[in-house]
CSV table of C-alpha atoms and ligand atoms in Angstrom, one decimal:
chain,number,residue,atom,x,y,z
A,27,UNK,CA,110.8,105.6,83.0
A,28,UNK,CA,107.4,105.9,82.6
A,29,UNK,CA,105.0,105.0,85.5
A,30,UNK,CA,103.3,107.2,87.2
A,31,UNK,CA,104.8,109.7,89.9
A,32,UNK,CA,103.7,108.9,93.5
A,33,UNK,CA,103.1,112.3,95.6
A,34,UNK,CA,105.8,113.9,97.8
A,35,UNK,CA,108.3,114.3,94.8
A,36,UNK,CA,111.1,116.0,95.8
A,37,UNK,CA,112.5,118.4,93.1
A,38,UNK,CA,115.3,120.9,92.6
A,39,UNK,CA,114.1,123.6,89.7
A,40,UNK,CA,116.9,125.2,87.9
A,41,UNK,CA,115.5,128.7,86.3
A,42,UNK,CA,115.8,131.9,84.5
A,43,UNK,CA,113.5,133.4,84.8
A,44,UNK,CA,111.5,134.5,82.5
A,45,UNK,CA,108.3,134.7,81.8
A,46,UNK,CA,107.5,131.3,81.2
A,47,UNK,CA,109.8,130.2,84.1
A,48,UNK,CA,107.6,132.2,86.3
A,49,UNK,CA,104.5,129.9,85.4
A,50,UNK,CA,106.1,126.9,85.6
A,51,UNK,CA,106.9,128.1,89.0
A,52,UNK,CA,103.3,128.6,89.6
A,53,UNK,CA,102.7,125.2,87.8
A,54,UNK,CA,104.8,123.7,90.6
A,55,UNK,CA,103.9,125.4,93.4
A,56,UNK,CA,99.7,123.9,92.4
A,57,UNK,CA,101.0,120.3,92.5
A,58,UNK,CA,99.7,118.9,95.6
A,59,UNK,CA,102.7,116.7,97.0
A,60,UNK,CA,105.6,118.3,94.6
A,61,UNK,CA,108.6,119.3,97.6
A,62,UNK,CA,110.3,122.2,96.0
A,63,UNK,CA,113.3,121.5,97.7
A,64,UNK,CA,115.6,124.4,96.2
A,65,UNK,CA,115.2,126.9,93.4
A,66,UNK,CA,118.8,127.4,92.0
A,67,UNK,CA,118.7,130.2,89.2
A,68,UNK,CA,121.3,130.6,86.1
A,69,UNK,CA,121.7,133.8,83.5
A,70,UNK,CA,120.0,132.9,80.5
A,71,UNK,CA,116.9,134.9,79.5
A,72,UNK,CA,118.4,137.8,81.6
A,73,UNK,CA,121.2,138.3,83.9
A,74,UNK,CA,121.4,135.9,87.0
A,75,UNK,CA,121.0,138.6,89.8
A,76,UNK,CA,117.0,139.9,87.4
A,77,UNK,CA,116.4,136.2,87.6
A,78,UNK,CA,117.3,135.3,91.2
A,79,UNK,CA,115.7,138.5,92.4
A,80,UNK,CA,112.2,137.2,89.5
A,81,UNK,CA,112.3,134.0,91.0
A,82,UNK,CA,112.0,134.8,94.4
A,83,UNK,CA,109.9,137.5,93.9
A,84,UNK,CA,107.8,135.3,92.1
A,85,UNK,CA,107.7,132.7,95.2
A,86,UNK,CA,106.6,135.5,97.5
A,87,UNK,CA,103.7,136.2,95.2
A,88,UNK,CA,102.4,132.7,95.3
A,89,UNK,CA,102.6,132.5,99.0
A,90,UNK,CA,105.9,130.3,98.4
A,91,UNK,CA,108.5,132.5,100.2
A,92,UNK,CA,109.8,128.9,102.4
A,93,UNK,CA,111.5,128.1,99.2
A,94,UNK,CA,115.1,128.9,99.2
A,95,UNK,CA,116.4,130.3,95.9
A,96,UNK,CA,120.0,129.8,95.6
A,97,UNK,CA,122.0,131.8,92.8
A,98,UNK,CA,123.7,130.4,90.1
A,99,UNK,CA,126.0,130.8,87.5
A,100,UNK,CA,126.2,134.2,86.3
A,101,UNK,CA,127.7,133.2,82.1
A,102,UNK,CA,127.8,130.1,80.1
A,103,UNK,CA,130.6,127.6,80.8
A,104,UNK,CA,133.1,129.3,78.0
A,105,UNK,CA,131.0,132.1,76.7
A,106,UNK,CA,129.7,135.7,76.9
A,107,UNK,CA,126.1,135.3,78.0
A,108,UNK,CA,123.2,135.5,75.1
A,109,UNK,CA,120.3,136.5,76.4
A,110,UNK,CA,116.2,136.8,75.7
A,111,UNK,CA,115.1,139.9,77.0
A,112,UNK,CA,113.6,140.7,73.7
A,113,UNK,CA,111.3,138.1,74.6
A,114,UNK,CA,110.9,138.6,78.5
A,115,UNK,CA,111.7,142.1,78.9
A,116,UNK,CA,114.9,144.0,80.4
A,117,UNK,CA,113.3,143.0,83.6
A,118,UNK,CA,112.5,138.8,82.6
A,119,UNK,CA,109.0,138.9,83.8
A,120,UNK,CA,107.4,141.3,81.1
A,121,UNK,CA,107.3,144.3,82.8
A,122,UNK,CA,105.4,142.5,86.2
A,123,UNK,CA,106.6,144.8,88.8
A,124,UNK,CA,106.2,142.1,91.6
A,125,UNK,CA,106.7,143.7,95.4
A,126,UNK,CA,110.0,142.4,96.3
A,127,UNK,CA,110.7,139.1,98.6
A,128,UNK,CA,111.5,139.5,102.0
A,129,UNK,CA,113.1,136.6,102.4
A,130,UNK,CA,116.9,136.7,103.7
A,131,UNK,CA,119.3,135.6,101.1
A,132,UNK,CA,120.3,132.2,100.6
A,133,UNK,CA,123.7,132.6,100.1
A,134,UNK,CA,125.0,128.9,98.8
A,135,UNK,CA,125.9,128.5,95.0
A,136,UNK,CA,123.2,127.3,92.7
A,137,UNK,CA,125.8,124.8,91.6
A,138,UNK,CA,126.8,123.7,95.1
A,139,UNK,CA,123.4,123.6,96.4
A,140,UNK,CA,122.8,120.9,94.0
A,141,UNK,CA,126.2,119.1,94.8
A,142,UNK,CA,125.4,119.2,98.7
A,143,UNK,CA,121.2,118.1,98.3
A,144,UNK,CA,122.7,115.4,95.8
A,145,UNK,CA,125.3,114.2,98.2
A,146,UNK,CA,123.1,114.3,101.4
A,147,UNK,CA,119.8,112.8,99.4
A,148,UNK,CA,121.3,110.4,96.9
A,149,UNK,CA,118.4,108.5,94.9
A,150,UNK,CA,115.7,110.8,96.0
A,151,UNK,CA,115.5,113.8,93.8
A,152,UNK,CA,114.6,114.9,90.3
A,153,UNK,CA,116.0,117.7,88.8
A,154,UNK,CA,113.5,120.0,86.1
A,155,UNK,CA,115.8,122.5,84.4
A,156,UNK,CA,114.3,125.0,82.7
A,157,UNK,CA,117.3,127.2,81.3
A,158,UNK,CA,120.5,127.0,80.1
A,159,UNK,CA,122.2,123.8,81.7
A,160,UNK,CA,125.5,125.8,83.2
A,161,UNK,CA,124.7,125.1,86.9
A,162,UNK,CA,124.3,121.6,86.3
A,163,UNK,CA,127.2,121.4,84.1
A,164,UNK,CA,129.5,122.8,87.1
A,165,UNK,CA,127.9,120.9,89.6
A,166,UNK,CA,128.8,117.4,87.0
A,167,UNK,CA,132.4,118.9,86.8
A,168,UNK,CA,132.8,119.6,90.6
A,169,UNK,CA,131.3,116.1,91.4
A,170,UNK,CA,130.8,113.4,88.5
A,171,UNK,CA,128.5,111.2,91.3
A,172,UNK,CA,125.7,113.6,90.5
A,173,UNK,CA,124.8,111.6,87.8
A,174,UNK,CA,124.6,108.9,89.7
A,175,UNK,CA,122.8,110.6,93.1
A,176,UNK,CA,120.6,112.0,91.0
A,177,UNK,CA,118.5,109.4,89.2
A,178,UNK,CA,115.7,112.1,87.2
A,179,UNK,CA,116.6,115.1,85.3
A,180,UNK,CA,113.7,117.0,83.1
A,181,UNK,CA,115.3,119.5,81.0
A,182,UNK,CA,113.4,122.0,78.9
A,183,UNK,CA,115.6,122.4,75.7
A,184,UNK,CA,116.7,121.1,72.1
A,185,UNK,CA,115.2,121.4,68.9
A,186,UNK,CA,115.0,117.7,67.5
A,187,UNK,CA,113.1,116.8,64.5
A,188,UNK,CA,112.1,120.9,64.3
A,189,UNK,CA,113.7,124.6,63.5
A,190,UNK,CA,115.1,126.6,66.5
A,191,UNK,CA,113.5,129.3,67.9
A,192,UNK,CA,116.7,131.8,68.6
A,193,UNK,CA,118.3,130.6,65.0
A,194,UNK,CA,116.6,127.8,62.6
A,195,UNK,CA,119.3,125.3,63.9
A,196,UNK,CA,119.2,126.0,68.0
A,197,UNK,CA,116.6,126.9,71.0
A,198,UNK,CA,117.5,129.2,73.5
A,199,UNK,CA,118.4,127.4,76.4
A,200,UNK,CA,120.8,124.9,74.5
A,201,UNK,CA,121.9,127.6,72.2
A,202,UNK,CA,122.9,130.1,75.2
A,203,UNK,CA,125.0,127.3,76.9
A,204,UNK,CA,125.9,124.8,74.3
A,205,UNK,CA,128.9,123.1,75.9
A,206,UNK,CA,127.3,123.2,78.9
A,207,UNK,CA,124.1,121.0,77.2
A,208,UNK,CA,126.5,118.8,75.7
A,209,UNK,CA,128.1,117.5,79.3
A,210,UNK,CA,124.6,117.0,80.6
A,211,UNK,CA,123.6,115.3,78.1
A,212,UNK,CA,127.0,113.3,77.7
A,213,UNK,CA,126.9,112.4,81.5
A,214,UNK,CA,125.7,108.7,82.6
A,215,UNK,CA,122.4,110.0,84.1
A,216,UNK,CA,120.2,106.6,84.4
A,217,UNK,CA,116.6,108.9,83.5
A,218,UNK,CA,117.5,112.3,81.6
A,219,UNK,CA,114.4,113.9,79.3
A,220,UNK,CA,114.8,116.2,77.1
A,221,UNK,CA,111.5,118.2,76.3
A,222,UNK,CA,112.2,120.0,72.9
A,223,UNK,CA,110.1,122.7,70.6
A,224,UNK,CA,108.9,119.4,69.1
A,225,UNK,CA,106.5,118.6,72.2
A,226,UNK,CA,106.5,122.7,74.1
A,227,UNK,CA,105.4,124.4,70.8
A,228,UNK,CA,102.6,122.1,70.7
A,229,UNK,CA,100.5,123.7,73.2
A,230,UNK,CA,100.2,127.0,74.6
A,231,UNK,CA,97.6,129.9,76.8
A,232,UNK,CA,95.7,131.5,74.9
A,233,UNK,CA,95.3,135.0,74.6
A,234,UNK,CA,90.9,134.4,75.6
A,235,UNK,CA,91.9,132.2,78.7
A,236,UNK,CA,94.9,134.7,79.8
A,237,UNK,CA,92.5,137.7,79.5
A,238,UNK,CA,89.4,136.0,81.2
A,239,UNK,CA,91.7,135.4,83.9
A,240,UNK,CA,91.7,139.3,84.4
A,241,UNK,CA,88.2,138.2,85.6
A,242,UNK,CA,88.0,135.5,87.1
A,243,UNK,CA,90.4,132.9,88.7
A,244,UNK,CA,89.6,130.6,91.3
A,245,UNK,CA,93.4,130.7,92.3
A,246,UNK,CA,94.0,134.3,92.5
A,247,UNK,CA,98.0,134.7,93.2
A,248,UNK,CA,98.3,132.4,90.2
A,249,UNK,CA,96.4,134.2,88.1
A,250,UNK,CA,97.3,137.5,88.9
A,251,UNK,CA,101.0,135.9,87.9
A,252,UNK,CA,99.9,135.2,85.0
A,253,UNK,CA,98.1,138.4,84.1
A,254,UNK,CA,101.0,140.6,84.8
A,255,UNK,CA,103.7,138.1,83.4
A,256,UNK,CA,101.6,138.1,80.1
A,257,UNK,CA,101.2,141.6,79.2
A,258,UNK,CA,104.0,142.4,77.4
A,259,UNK,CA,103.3,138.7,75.4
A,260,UNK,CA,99.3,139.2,74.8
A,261,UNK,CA,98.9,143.3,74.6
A,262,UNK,CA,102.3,144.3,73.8
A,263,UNK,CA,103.7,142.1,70.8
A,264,UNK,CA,100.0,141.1,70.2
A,265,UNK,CA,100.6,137.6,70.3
A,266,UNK,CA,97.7,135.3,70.0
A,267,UNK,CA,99.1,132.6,71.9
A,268,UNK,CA,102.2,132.1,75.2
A,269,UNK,CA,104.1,128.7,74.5
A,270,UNK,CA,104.0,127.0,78.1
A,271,UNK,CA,108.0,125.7,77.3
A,272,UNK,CA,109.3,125.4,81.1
A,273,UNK,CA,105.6,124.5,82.7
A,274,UNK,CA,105.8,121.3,80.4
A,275,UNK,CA,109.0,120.4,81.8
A,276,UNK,CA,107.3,120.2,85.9
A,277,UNK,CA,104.0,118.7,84.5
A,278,UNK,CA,106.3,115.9,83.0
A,279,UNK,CA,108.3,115.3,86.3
A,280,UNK,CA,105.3,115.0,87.7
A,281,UNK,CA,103.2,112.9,85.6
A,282,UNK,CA,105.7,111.3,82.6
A,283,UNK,CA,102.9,109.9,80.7
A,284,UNK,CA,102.4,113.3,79.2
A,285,UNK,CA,104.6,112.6,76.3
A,286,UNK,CA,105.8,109.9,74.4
A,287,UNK,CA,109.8,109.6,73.6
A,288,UNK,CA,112.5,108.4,71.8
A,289,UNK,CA,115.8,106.9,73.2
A,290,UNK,CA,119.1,108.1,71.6
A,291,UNK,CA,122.2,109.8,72.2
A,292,UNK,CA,122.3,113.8,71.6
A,293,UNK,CA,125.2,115.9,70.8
A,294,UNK,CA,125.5,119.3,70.8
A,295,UNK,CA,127.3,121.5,68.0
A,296,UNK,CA,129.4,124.2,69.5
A,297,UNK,CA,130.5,126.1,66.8
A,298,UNK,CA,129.9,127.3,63.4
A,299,UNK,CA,126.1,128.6,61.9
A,300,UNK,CA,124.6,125.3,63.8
A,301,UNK,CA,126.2,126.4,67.2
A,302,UNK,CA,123.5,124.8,70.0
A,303,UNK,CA,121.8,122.5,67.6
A,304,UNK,CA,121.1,118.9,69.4
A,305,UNK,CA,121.6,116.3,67.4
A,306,UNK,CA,120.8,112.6,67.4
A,307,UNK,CA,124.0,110.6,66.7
A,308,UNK,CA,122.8,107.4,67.3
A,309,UNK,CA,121.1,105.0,69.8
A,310,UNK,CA,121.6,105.7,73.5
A,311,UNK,CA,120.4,106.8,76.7
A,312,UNK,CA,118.3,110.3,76.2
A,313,UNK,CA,115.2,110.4,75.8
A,314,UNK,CA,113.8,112.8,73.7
A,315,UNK,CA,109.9,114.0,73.5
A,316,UNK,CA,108.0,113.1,70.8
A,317,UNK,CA,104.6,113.6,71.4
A,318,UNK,CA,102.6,115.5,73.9
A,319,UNK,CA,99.0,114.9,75.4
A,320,UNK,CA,98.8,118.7,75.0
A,321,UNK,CA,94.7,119.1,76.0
A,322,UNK,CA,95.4,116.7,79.1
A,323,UNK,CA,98.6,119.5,79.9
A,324,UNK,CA,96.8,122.9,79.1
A,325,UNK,CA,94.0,121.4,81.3
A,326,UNK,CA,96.9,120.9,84.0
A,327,UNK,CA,97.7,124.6,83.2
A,328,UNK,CA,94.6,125.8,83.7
A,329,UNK,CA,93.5,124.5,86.9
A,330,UNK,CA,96.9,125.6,88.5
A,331,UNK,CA,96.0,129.4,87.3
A,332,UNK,CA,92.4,129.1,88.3
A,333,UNK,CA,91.0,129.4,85.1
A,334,UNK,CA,87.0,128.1,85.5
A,335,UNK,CA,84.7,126.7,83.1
A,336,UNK,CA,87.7,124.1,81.8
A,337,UNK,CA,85.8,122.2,80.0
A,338,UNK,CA,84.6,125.1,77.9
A,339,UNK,CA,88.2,126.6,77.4
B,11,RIB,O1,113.3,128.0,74.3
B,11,RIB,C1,112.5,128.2,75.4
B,11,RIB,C2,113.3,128.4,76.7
B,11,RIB,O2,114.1,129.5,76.6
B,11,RIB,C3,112.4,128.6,77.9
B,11,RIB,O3,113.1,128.0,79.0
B,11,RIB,C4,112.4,130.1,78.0
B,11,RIB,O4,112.3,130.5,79.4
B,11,RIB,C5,113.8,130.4,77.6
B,11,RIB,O5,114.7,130.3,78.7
B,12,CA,CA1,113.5,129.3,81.1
């Protein structure tokens, strides 16, 4: 589908986060009319309980401590967990040290949570998963209809026409839960994306923007997010650039024309040297990002940090 989003979407995010989860969670919370319903969390960059305890902590920073944040699967469907922490830290956020949430525990499953909000909204929601797919995978095997109550799902992951980014074959979030990706992306969902390294390595904040934000942001919860989430990115590895992975996969809920697509079926290798490579194996139902209007995203980006002076960026 690819009209426009009217406000007042309702969404369910599914996270690990993670460093870039943590923006994308800022992303979301900028988008005047996005209804965060629930925030359910999975283990993927780092173990579930660091990213349950990130994500909420990350909500309470931006003012956002209404949303519930329901934990989720703590491993992969069959699997030992594989994490990223070389990437995000040992604590996910990059060393952040947010003050902790004070918001009482929500004690529901991730995977239930979505069962029971799919069930009692059928038709409504749109689900932007950002990590391994093991909640949603659960909540399919628990209750097959949530392919059919839910009619969007925006997932962050694959590696289509392009290498891998944990092995040349497979990226992360696929990789970490590869049977898990397969289901989802076998199950009759009428409107699943896929947003792969083709489209999120095609734009990213740059290390001038991230560290002008020490100075100036006209949104300052946001960009203090972003200043402390990308230290151990800009100053510690040096990096010239953060890859905005997981805040491409809310900007697309919320606006689809971001990116352009192509429709086929995807299957997911679960063994051998390819293990979590997605593979095209024929025409069918996915669709799969192509191309991305990256300037009209990193503008997106940069107004829900605060960054000023846009234009000049
Ligand atoms: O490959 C990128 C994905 O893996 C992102 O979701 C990042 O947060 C990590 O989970
Ligand atoms: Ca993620």
């Amino acid at each position: 589908m690819t009209t426009q989003r009217p406000n007042g979407l309702p969404v369910i995010l599914d996270v690990d986060t993670g460093i870039d989860d943590a923006l994308a969670l800022a992303y979301a919370v900028a988008q005047p009319g996005l209804d965060i319903v629930a925030v359910t969390t999975v283990a993927g960059n780092i173990d579930v309980y660091r990213a349950t305890g990130n994500t909420r902590n990350v909500l309470a920073f931006l003012g956002r401590e209404d949303v519930p944040v329901h934990r989720g699967a703590t491993r992969p469907l069959t699997r030992a967990q594989r994490g990223a922490s070389h990437v995000h830290g040992t604590d996910g956020l990059g060393g952040a040290d947010l003050p902790e949430s004070q918001r009482a525990i929500d004690v529901t499953p991730g995977p239930a949570t979505i069962v029971r909000l799919a069930r009692e909204r059928p038709g409504e929601l749109t689900l932007i998963a950002v990590g391994p797919l093991t909640n949603l995978a659960i909540a399919l095997n628990v209750e097959p209809r949530v392919a059919e109550w839910i009619p969007r799902v925006v997932v962050m992951g694959g590696a289509y026409h392009v290498p891998g980014n944990i092995t040349p074959h497979a990226e992360f979030n696929v990789w970490a839960d590869p049977e898990a990706a397969d289901q989802v992306c076998a199950a009759p969902f009428g409107d699943l994306m896929m947003l792969g390294l083709d489209v999120t390595m095609q734009v990213g904040l740059s290390r001038e923007v991230w560290a002008d934000l020490q100075q100036r942001t006209d949104r300052p919860a946001a960009g203090e997010l972003a200043v402390r989430v990308g230290r151990q990115t800009f100053v510690d590895a040096g990096m010239p650039q953060m890859y905005l992975h997981d805040p491409l996969a809310v900007a697309v809920a919320v606006d689809p024309t971001l990116v352009t697509s192509e429709t086929v079926r995807i299957s997911v290798t679960t063994s051998g040297e390819e293990d979590g490579r997605t593979v095209s194996v024929g025409p069918g139902p996915t669709q799969v990002a192509r191309g991305v209007d990256a300037d009209r995203f990193l503008a997106g980006v940069h107004r829900a940090l605060g960054v000023r002076d846009v234009t000049a960026q």
